[in-house]
Every structure is written in structure tokens, then in C-alpha cells.
Short mmCIF file of N, CA, C and O in Angstrom, two decimals:
data_model
loop_
_atom_site.label_atom_id
_atom_site.label_comp_id
_atom_site.label_asym_id
_atom_site.label_seq_id
_atom_site.Cartn_x
_atom_site.Cartn_y
_atom_site.Cartn_z
N UNK A 1 -42.93 76.30 85.54
CA UNK A 1 -42.96 76.96 84.25
C UNK A 1 -41.83 77.99 84.11
O UNK A 1 -41.44 78.30 83.01
N UNK A 2 -41.34 78.49 85.24
CA UNK A 2 -40.27 79.48 85.17
C UNK A 2 -38.96 78.85 84.71
O UNK A 2 -38.18 79.48 84.00
N UNK A 3 -38.74 77.60 85.11
CA UNK A 3 -37.49 76.90 84.76
C UNK A 3 -37.80 75.81 83.76
O UNK A 3 -37.66 74.63 84.03
N UNK A 4 -38.20 76.19 82.58
CA UNK A 4 -38.61 75.23 81.57
C UNK A 4 -37.39 74.71 80.82
O UNK A 4 -36.74 75.44 80.08
N UNK A 5 -37.05 73.46 81.06
CA UNK A 5 -35.97 72.83 80.31
C UNK A 5 -36.54 71.58 79.64
O UNK A 5 -37.74 71.31 79.70
N UNK A 6 -35.70 70.79 78.99
CA UNK A 6 -36.17 69.63 78.22
C UNK A 6 -36.88 68.60 79.09
O UNK A 6 -37.90 68.04 78.68
N UNK A 7 -36.36 68.32 80.27
CA UNK A 7 -36.97 67.30 81.13
C UNK A 7 -38.35 67.74 81.61
O UNK A 7 -39.31 66.95 81.59
N UNK A 8 -38.49 68.96 82.04
CA UNK A 8 -39.77 69.46 82.51
C UNK A 8 -40.76 69.52 81.36
O UNK A 8 -41.93 69.15 81.50
N UNK A 9 -40.28 69.95 80.21
CA UNK A 9 -41.15 70.01 79.03
C UNK A 9 -41.64 68.62 78.66
O UNK A 9 -42.81 68.41 78.36
N UNK A 10 -40.75 67.62 78.69
CA UNK A 10 -41.11 66.24 78.35
C UNK A 10 -42.15 65.70 79.33
O UNK A 10 -43.12 65.05 78.94
N UNK A 11 -41.97 65.96 80.62
CA UNK A 11 -42.94 65.51 81.62
C UNK A 11 -44.30 66.17 81.40
O UNK A 11 -45.34 65.51 81.44
N UNK A 12 -44.29 67.46 81.14
CA UNK A 12 -45.53 68.19 80.89
C UNK A 12 -46.21 67.68 79.63
O UNK A 12 -47.43 67.47 79.60
N UNK A 13 -45.41 67.45 78.61
CA UNK A 13 -45.95 66.94 77.35
C UNK A 13 -46.61 65.57 77.55
O UNK A 13 -47.72 65.33 77.07
N UNK A 14 -45.94 64.66 78.27
CA UNK A 14 -46.49 63.33 78.52
C UNK A 14 -47.76 63.41 79.36
O UNK A 14 -48.73 62.69 79.12
N UNK A 15 -47.76 64.31 80.34
CA UNK A 15 -48.94 64.47 81.19
C UNK A 15 -50.13 64.95 80.37
O UNK A 15 -51.24 64.42 80.48
N UNK A 16 -49.93 65.94 79.52
CA UNK A 16 -51.00 66.47 78.70
C UNK A 16 -51.41 65.51 77.59
O UNK A 16 -52.58 65.45 77.21
N UNK A 17 -50.48 64.77 77.09
CA UNK A 17 -50.75 63.84 76.01
C UNK A 17 -51.69 62.72 76.45
O UNK A 17 -52.53 62.27 75.67
N UNK A 18 -51.57 62.29 77.70
CA UNK A 18 -52.37 61.17 78.18
C UNK A 18 -53.67 61.60 78.86
O UNK A 18 -54.40 60.75 79.36
N UNK A 19 -53.97 62.87 78.86
CA UNK A 19 -55.26 63.31 79.40
C UNK A 19 -56.34 63.04 78.36
O UNK A 19 -56.12 63.16 77.17
N UNK A 20 -57.54 62.67 78.83
CA UNK A 20 -58.63 62.41 77.87
C UNK A 20 -59.10 63.71 77.21
O UNK A 20 -59.06 64.78 77.82
N UNK A 21 -59.55 63.58 75.98
CA UNK A 21 -60.07 64.74 75.26
C UNK A 21 -61.47 65.06 75.77
O UNK A 21 -62.07 64.28 76.51
N UNK A 22 -62.01 66.18 75.34
CA UNK A 22 -63.35 66.57 75.76
C UNK A 22 -64.37 65.54 75.29
O UNK A 22 -65.28 65.16 76.02
N UNK A 23 -64.22 65.06 74.06
CA UNK A 23 -65.15 64.06 73.52
C UNK A 23 -65.07 62.77 74.33
O UNK A 23 -66.10 62.15 74.64
N UNK A 24 -63.86 62.34 74.69
CA UNK A 24 -63.72 61.13 75.49
C UNK A 24 -64.36 61.30 76.87
O UNK A 24 -65.01 60.38 77.38
N UNK A 25 -64.20 62.47 77.47
CA UNK A 25 -64.83 62.73 78.78
C UNK A 25 -66.35 62.71 78.66
O UNK A 25 -67.04 62.16 79.52
N UNK A 26 -66.89 63.31 77.59
CA UNK A 26 -68.34 63.31 77.39
C UNK A 26 -68.87 61.90 77.18
O UNK A 26 -69.90 61.52 77.74
N UNK A 27 -68.16 61.09 76.38
CA UNK A 27 -68.59 59.72 76.15
C UNK A 27 -68.53 58.90 77.44
O UNK A 27 -69.44 58.11 77.71
N UNK A 28 -67.51 59.12 78.23
CA UNK A 28 -67.38 58.41 79.49
C UNK A 28 -68.52 58.80 80.43
O UNK A 28 -69.09 57.95 81.12
N UNK A 29 -68.89 60.08 80.44
CA UNK A 29 -69.99 60.55 81.28
C UNK A 29 -71.31 59.93 80.82
O UNK A 29 -72.11 59.49 81.64
N UNK A 30 -71.54 59.88 79.52
CA UNK A 30 -72.76 59.28 78.99
C UNK A 30 -72.84 57.81 79.36
O UNK A 30 -73.89 57.31 79.80
N UNK A 31 -71.74 57.10 79.22
CA UNK A 31 -71.72 55.67 79.56
C UNK A 31 -71.98 55.47 81.05
O UNK A 31 -72.75 54.60 81.44
N UNK A 32 -71.35 56.29 81.88
CA UNK A 32 -71.57 56.14 83.32
C UNK A 32 -73.02 56.47 83.69
O UNK A 32 -73.60 55.83 84.57
N UNK A 33 -73.62 57.46 83.01
CA UNK A 33 -75.03 57.79 83.27
C UNK A 33 -75.94 56.63 82.88
O UNK A 33 -76.90 56.33 83.58
N UNK A 34 -75.63 55.99 81.75
CA UNK A 34 -76.45 54.85 81.31
C UNK A 34 -76.33 53.67 82.27
O UNK A 34 -77.30 52.95 82.51
N UNK A 35 -75.14 53.47 82.82
CA UNK A 35 -74.94 52.35 83.73
C UNK A 35 -75.62 52.58 85.07
O UNK A 35 -75.92 51.62 85.78
N UNK A 36 -75.90 53.83 85.40
CA UNK A 36 -76.54 54.13 86.68
C UNK A 36 -78.03 53.82 86.67
O UNK A 36 -78.64 53.67 87.72
N UNK A 37 -78.62 53.74 85.50
CA UNK A 37 -80.05 53.41 85.44
C UNK A 37 -80.26 51.99 85.97
O UNK A 37 -79.49 51.08 85.69
N UNK A 38 -81.30 51.80 86.69
CA UNK A 38 -81.63 50.44 87.15
C UNK A 38 -82.23 49.67 85.98
O UNK A 38 -82.61 50.23 84.96
N UNK A 39 -82.34 48.37 86.13
CA UNK A 39 -82.87 47.56 85.04
C UNK A 39 -84.32 47.91 84.75
O UNK A 39 -84.77 47.84 83.61
N UNK A 40 -85.10 48.32 85.76
CA UNK A 40 -86.49 48.73 85.54
C UNK A 40 -86.56 49.96 84.65
O UNK A 40 -87.40 50.04 83.75
N UNK A 41 -85.69 50.92 84.90
CA UNK A 41 -85.69 52.14 84.10
C UNK A 41 -85.26 51.83 82.68
O UNK A 41 -85.76 52.43 81.73
N UNK A 42 -84.34 50.91 82.50
CA UNK A 42 -83.91 50.55 81.14
C UNK A 42 -85.06 49.92 80.37
O UNK A 42 -85.26 50.19 79.20
N UNK A 43 -85.82 49.04 81.04
CA UNK A 43 -86.94 48.40 80.37
C UNK A 43 -88.01 49.41 79.98
O UNK A 43 -88.64 49.30 78.94
N UNK A 44 -88.21 50.42 80.81
CA UNK A 44 -89.20 51.44 80.50
C UNK A 44 -88.77 52.27 79.31
O UNK A 44 -89.58 52.72 78.52
N UNK A 45 -87.48 52.51 79.15
CA UNK A 45 -86.98 53.32 78.05
C UNK A 45 -86.99 52.55 76.74
O UNK A 45 -86.96 53.15 75.67
N UNK A 46 -86.99 51.22 76.77
CA UNK A 46 -86.90 50.42 75.56
C UNK A 46 -88.30 50.06 75.07
O UNK A 46 -88.71 48.91 75.09
N UNK A 47 -89.02 51.03 74.62
CA UNK A 47 -90.34 50.81 74.05
C UNK A 47 -90.22 50.70 72.54
O UNK A 47 -90.50 51.64 71.82
N UNK A 48 -89.74 49.59 72.05
CA UNK A 48 -89.60 49.41 70.61
C UNK A 48 -90.53 48.30 70.16
O UNK A 48 -90.98 47.47 70.92
N UNK A 49 -90.74 48.30 68.88
CA UNK A 49 -91.58 47.28 68.27
C UNK A 49 -90.74 46.04 68.05
O UNK A 49 -89.76 46.06 67.29
N UNK A 50 -91.12 44.95 68.67
CA UNK A 50 -90.33 43.72 68.57
C UNK A 50 -90.61 42.95 67.29
O UNK A 50 -90.02 41.91 67.04
N UNK A 51 -91.50 43.48 66.46
CA UNK A 51 -91.81 42.84 65.18
C UNK A 51 -91.11 43.54 64.02
O UNK A 51 -91.34 43.20 62.88
N UNK A 52 -90.27 44.51 64.30
CA UNK A 52 -89.52 45.21 63.25
C UNK A 52 -88.06 45.33 63.66
O UNK A 52 -87.76 45.56 64.83
N UNK A 53 -87.20 45.16 62.70
CA UNK A 53 -85.77 45.39 62.91
C UNK A 53 -85.35 46.49 61.94
O UNK A 53 -85.53 46.36 60.72
N UNK A 54 -84.81 47.56 62.48
CA UNK A 54 -84.34 48.67 61.66
C UNK A 54 -82.82 48.57 61.53
O UNK A 54 -82.11 48.51 62.52
N UNK A 55 -82.37 48.54 60.29
CA UNK A 55 -80.94 48.45 60.01
C UNK A 55 -80.57 49.66 59.16
O UNK A 55 -81.22 49.96 58.17
N UNK A 56 -79.54 50.37 59.58
CA UNK A 56 -79.07 51.49 58.77
C UNK A 56 -77.58 51.31 58.52
O UNK A 56 -76.85 50.82 59.37
N UNK A 57 -77.17 51.70 57.34
CA UNK A 57 -75.76 51.56 56.96
C UNK A 57 -75.37 52.75 56.10
O UNK A 57 -76.21 53.41 55.51
N UNK A 58 -74.08 53.02 56.05
CA UNK A 58 -73.58 54.12 55.24
C UNK A 58 -73.59 53.72 53.77
O UNK A 58 -73.11 52.64 53.41
N UNK A 59 -74.13 54.57 52.94
CA UNK A 59 -74.23 54.27 51.51
C UNK A 59 -72.87 54.44 50.86
O UNK A 59 -72.15 55.38 51.11
N UNK A 60 -72.54 53.49 50.02
CA UNK A 60 -71.34 53.57 49.19
C UNK A 60 -71.70 53.10 47.80
O UNK A 60 -72.58 52.25 47.63
N UNK A 61 -71.04 53.64 46.81
CA UNK A 61 -71.34 53.22 45.45
C UNK A 61 -70.53 52.00 45.06
O UNK A 61 -70.71 51.45 44.00
N UNK A 62 -69.65 51.53 45.93
CA UNK A 62 -68.80 50.40 45.61
C UNK A 62 -69.35 49.09 46.14
O UNK A 62 -70.41 48.61 45.73
N UNK A 63 -68.65 48.49 47.09
CA UNK A 63 -69.01 47.15 47.57
C UNK A 63 -70.38 47.08 48.26
O UNK A 63 -71.03 46.06 48.25
N UNK A 64 -70.82 48.15 48.87
CA UNK A 64 -72.08 48.11 49.60
C UNK A 64 -73.30 48.42 48.73
O UNK A 64 -74.40 48.56 49.23
N UNK A 65 -73.11 48.49 47.44
CA UNK A 65 -74.22 48.81 46.55
C UNK A 65 -75.30 47.73 46.58
O UNK A 65 -76.48 48.03 46.51
N UNK A 66 -74.91 46.48 46.74
CA UNK A 66 -75.86 45.36 46.77
C UNK A 66 -76.18 44.91 48.19
O UNK A 66 -76.71 43.82 48.40
N UNK A 67 -75.86 45.74 49.18
CA UNK A 67 -76.01 45.32 50.57
C UNK A 67 -77.45 44.92 50.92
O UNK A 67 -77.68 43.89 51.55
N UNK A 68 -78.43 45.73 50.52
CA UNK A 68 -79.83 45.43 50.85
C UNK A 68 -80.24 44.06 50.33
O UNK A 68 -80.81 43.24 51.05
N UNK A 69 -79.97 43.83 49.07
CA UNK A 69 -80.36 42.57 48.44
C UNK A 69 -79.65 41.39 49.10
O UNK A 69 -80.26 40.37 49.42
N UNK A 70 -78.34 41.52 49.33
CA UNK A 70 -77.59 40.43 49.93
C UNK A 70 -78.04 40.16 51.36
O UNK A 70 -78.18 39.00 51.77
N UNK A 71 -78.31 41.22 52.12
CA UNK A 71 -78.74 41.03 53.50
C UNK A 71 -80.10 40.35 53.57
O UNK A 71 -80.33 39.44 54.37
N UNK A 72 -81.02 40.78 52.69
CA UNK A 72 -82.34 40.16 52.68
C UNK A 72 -82.26 38.67 52.29
O UNK A 72 -82.97 37.84 52.86
N UNK A 73 -81.40 38.35 51.33
CA UNK A 73 -81.28 36.94 50.94
C UNK A 73 -80.67 36.12 52.08
O UNK A 73 -81.12 34.99 52.33
N UNK A 74 -79.69 36.67 52.80
CA UNK A 74 -79.12 35.95 53.94
C UNK A 74 -80.15 35.81 55.06
O UNK A 74 -80.22 34.78 55.74
N UNK A 75 -80.95 36.84 55.25
CA UNK A 75 -82.01 36.81 56.27
C UNK A 75 -83.00 35.68 55.98
O UNK A 75 -83.35 34.89 56.86
N UNK A 76 -83.44 35.62 54.72
CA UNK A 76 -84.40 34.58 54.34
C UNK A 76 -83.78 33.18 54.42
O UNK A 76 -84.43 32.23 54.82
N UNK A 77 -82.52 33.09 54.07
CA UNK A 77 -81.85 31.79 54.04
C UNK A 77 -81.61 31.24 55.45
O UNK A 77 -81.81 30.05 55.70
N UNK A 78 -81.21 32.08 56.39
CA UNK A 78 -80.79 31.60 57.71
C UNK A 78 -81.80 31.82 58.83
O UNK A 78 -81.71 31.15 59.86
N UNK A 79 -82.74 32.74 58.69
CA UNK A 79 -83.63 33.05 59.80
C UNK A 79 -85.10 32.78 59.53
O UNK A 79 -85.89 32.72 60.46
N UNK A 80 -85.49 32.66 58.27
CA UNK A 80 -86.90 32.43 57.96
C UNK A 80 -87.07 30.98 57.55
O UNK A 80 -86.64 30.56 56.48
N UNK A 81 -87.67 30.20 58.42
CA UNK A 81 -87.97 28.79 58.15
C UNK A 81 -89.18 28.41 58.99
O UNK A 81 -89.63 29.19 59.84
N UNK A 82 -89.72 27.28 58.75
CA UNK A 82 -90.92 26.84 59.47
C UNK A 82 -90.62 26.72 60.96
O UNK A 82 -89.65 26.10 61.36
N UNK A 83 -91.43 27.37 61.78
CA UNK A 83 -91.24 27.31 63.23
C UNK A 83 -90.26 28.33 63.77
O UNK A 83 -89.96 28.33 64.96
N UNK A 84 -89.74 29.19 62.93
CA UNK A 84 -88.78 30.19 63.38
C UNK A 84 -89.50 31.30 64.16
O UNK A 84 -90.56 31.75 63.75
N UNK A 85 -88.93 31.75 65.27
CA UNK A 85 -89.55 32.86 66.00
C UNK A 85 -89.45 34.19 65.26
O UNK A 85 -90.11 35.15 65.61
N UNK A 86 -88.64 34.24 64.21
CA UNK A 86 -88.45 35.48 63.45
C UNK A 86 -89.31 35.55 62.20
O UNK A 86 -89.12 36.45 61.38
N UNK A 87 -90.24 34.64 62.02
CA UNK A 87 -91.09 34.65 60.83
C UNK A 87 -91.91 35.93 60.72
O UNK A 87 -92.11 36.44 59.64
N UNK A 88 -92.40 36.43 61.83
CA UNK A 88 -93.24 37.63 61.79
C UNK A 88 -92.47 38.93 61.84
O UNK A 88 -93.06 40.01 61.78
N UNK A 89 -91.16 38.86 61.95
CA UNK A 89 -90.34 40.07 62.06
C UNK A 89 -90.05 40.63 60.67
O UNK A 89 -89.66 39.89 59.77
N UNK A 90 -90.27 41.94 60.50
CA UNK A 90 -89.98 42.57 59.21
C UNK A 90 -88.70 43.37 59.31
O UNK A 90 -88.37 43.95 60.34
N UNK A 91 -87.98 43.39 58.21
CA UNK A 91 -86.73 44.15 58.13
C UNK A 91 -87.00 45.50 57.49
O UNK A 91 -87.70 45.59 56.49
N UNK A 92 -86.42 46.54 58.04
CA UNK A 92 -86.47 47.87 57.45
C UNK A 92 -85.03 48.33 57.31
O UNK A 92 -84.38 48.68 58.29
N UNK A 93 -84.54 48.29 56.07
CA UNK A 93 -83.16 48.64 55.80
C UNK A 93 -83.11 50.03 55.19
O UNK A 93 -83.76 50.30 54.19
N UNK A 94 -82.35 50.93 55.82
CA UNK A 94 -82.25 52.31 55.35
C UNK A 94 -80.78 52.70 55.20
O UNK A 94 -79.92 52.20 55.91
N UNK A 95 -80.54 53.58 54.27
CA UNK A 95 -79.18 54.05 54.06
C UNK A 95 -78.99 55.40 54.72
O UNK A 95 -79.91 56.19 54.83
N UNK A 96 -77.78 55.63 55.17
CA UNK A 96 -77.39 56.93 55.69
C UNK A 96 -76.34 57.47 54.73
O UNK A 96 -75.34 56.82 54.48
N UNK A 97 -76.60 58.64 54.20
CA UNK A 97 -75.62 59.19 53.27
C UNK A 97 -74.57 59.96 54.04
O UNK A 97 -74.86 60.62 55.03
N UNK A 98 -73.35 59.83 53.60
CA UNK A 98 -72.27 60.60 54.20
C UNK A 98 -72.32 62.01 53.63
O UNK A 98 -72.44 62.19 52.42
N UNK A 99 -72.23 62.99 54.49
CA UNK A 99 -72.28 64.36 54.02
C UNK A 99 -70.99 64.70 53.30
O UNK A 99 -69.91 64.35 53.74
N UNK A 100 -71.16 65.38 52.19
CA UNK A 100 -69.99 65.81 51.44
C UNK A 100 -69.46 67.11 52.03
O UNK A 100 -70.12 67.75 52.84
N UNK A 101 -68.29 67.49 51.60
CA UNK A 101 -67.68 68.71 52.10
C UNK A 101 -68.53 69.92 51.73
O UNK A 101 -68.70 70.84 52.54
N UNK A 102 -69.10 69.91 50.54
CA UNK A 102 -69.93 71.05 50.13
C UNK A 102 -71.19 71.15 51.00
O UNK A 102 -71.62 72.24 51.35
N UNK A 103 -71.78 70.00 51.38
CA UNK A 103 -72.95 70.03 52.25
C UNK A 103 -72.60 70.58 53.63
O UNK A 103 -73.40 71.25 54.27
N UNK A 104 -71.40 70.27 54.10
CA UNK A 104 -70.99 70.75 55.41
C UNK A 104 -70.69 72.24 55.40
O UNK A 104 -70.89 72.93 56.41
N UNK A 105 -70.19 72.76 54.27
CA UNK A 105 -69.77 74.15 54.22
C UNK A 105 -70.88 75.11 53.78
O UNK A 105 -70.81 76.30 54.06
N UNK A 106 -71.89 74.62 53.08
CA UNK A 106 -72.95 75.49 52.58
C UNK A 106 -73.94 75.76 53.69
O UNK A 106 -74.41 74.86 54.37
N UNK A 107 -74.26 77.03 53.89
CA UNK A 107 -75.22 77.41 54.91
C UNK A 107 -76.61 77.49 54.30
O UNK A 107 -76.78 77.54 53.10
N UNK A 108 -77.62 77.54 55.19
CA UNK A 108 -78.99 77.64 54.71
C UNK A 108 -79.20 78.97 54.01
O UNK A 108 -78.55 79.96 54.30
N UNK A 109 -80.15 78.96 53.12
CA UNK A 109 -80.52 80.17 52.41
C UNK A 109 -81.14 81.15 53.41
O UNK A 109 -81.93 80.76 54.26
N UNK A 110 -80.81 82.45 53.31
CA UNK A 110 -81.40 83.42 54.24
C UNK A 110 -82.90 83.56 54.01
O UNK A 110 -83.41 83.20 52.95
N UNK A 111 -83.63 84.07 55.02
CA UNK A 111 -85.07 84.22 54.86
C UNK A 111 -85.43 85.15 53.71
O UNK A 111 -84.68 86.03 53.33
N UNK A 112 -86.61 84.93 53.17
CA UNK A 112 -87.08 85.69 52.01
C UNK A 112 -87.13 87.19 52.30
O UNK A 112 -86.80 88.00 51.45
N UNK A 113 -87.53 87.56 53.51
CA UNK A 113 -87.60 88.99 53.87
C UNK A 113 -86.23 89.64 53.78
O UNK A 113 -86.09 90.78 53.35
N UNK A 114 -85.21 88.93 54.15
CA UNK A 114 -83.85 89.47 54.09
C UNK A 114 -83.41 89.63 52.63
O UNK A 114 -82.76 90.61 52.28
N UNK A 115 -83.81 88.70 51.78
CA UNK A 115 -83.42 88.78 50.37
C UNK A 115 -84.14 89.91 49.65
O UNK A 115 -83.55 90.59 48.82
N UNK A 116 -85.42 90.09 49.94
CA UNK A 116 -86.16 91.16 49.27
C UNK A 116 -85.70 92.53 49.73
O UNK A 116 -85.65 93.47 48.95
N UNK A 117 -85.31 92.66 51.00
CA UNK A 117 -84.81 93.96 51.47
C UNK A 117 -83.44 94.26 50.86
O UNK A 117 -83.10 95.41 50.64
N UNK A 118 -82.66 93.24 50.55
CA UNK A 118 -81.36 93.45 49.93
C UNK A 118 -81.50 93.92 48.49
O UNK A 118 -80.67 94.67 47.99
N UNK A 119 -82.58 93.49 47.81
CA UNK A 119 -82.79 93.89 46.43
C UNK A 119 -83.15 95.37 46.33
O UNK A 119 -82.83 96.03 45.35
N UNK A 120 -83.82 95.87 47.35
CA UNK A 120 -84.27 97.27 47.28
C UNK A 120 -83.13 98.27 47.54
O UNK A 120 -83.27 99.43 47.24
N UNK A 121 -82.00 97.81 48.04
CA UNK A 121 -80.86 98.72 48.28
C UNK A 121 -80.15 98.94 46.96
O UNK A 121 -79.79 98.01 46.24
N UNK A 122 -79.93 100.19 46.63
CA UNK A 122 -79.20 100.55 45.39
C UNK A 122 -77.71 100.58 45.67
O UNK A 122 -77.26 101.33 46.53
N UNK A 123 -76.99 99.79 44.94
CA UNK A 123 -75.53 99.77 45.10
C UNK A 123 -74.94 100.65 44.02
O UNK A 123 -75.19 100.49 42.84
N UNK A 124 -74.13 101.61 44.41
CA UNK A 124 -73.52 102.55 43.46
C UNK A 124 -72.06 102.28 43.27
O UNK A 124 -71.33 101.89 44.07
#
């Protein structure tokens, strides 16, 4: 660091540029933790209802507006027929709304006690 010239700076820049970010390190740790579970532990953790399929998608007012209807029609057309193992399976389709900037920036309303005490203060 004492003799910082272009070559040393370039090497340092490349070294730092190719290091994983904190998010990448956390994701890698989560994946490695999941891979360490034995198959028995995975089966114990997967206690889901095999007669329901939950589908969630991001809501959009454009092309995805008819997604529920189109998906259900494709489901009935390709998976529901006589003798199908999926006849008893029900679909639960839910939307996830994308948070707007105002939702991200607005904080919760303060408690009522804090608001009533603020009213009693006389501002001059």
C-alpha cells in the first residue's frame, strides 16, 4: 500500500472485484448447510400436503393479468383426465405484490400513547 502505482492498484482491484459479496457468501453457506442434511432429515422436514399445490407469482397489470385463468385451463387440459394421479390434487394460486417505493419508505405509525403525549405539548 505504501508504493501504490497503476500495476499494484490494478491487481488489488481485480482481487477485490472477484471476491464474493456478503449475499453470495450467505447463499453459499445456506446451500452447503442444506446439502449436509441426510436424506432422512430432508424427508422429515418436508411435511407438506401432497393433495395441494401452492403456486405464487408476482402480480402485474400487463401480461400476467390472466395468468390464473390460463394456468387453470392448461392444468385441466393436460393433467386432469380419467386415471390421472393428479385428479385429487387442488391448485392454490396466489399473487405476490411487488412493494412500491412508497411502501418501502413509509414507516409504521407510532403507538397511540406517543401520539397523545405529543398533542399535550404546547408548541410556541
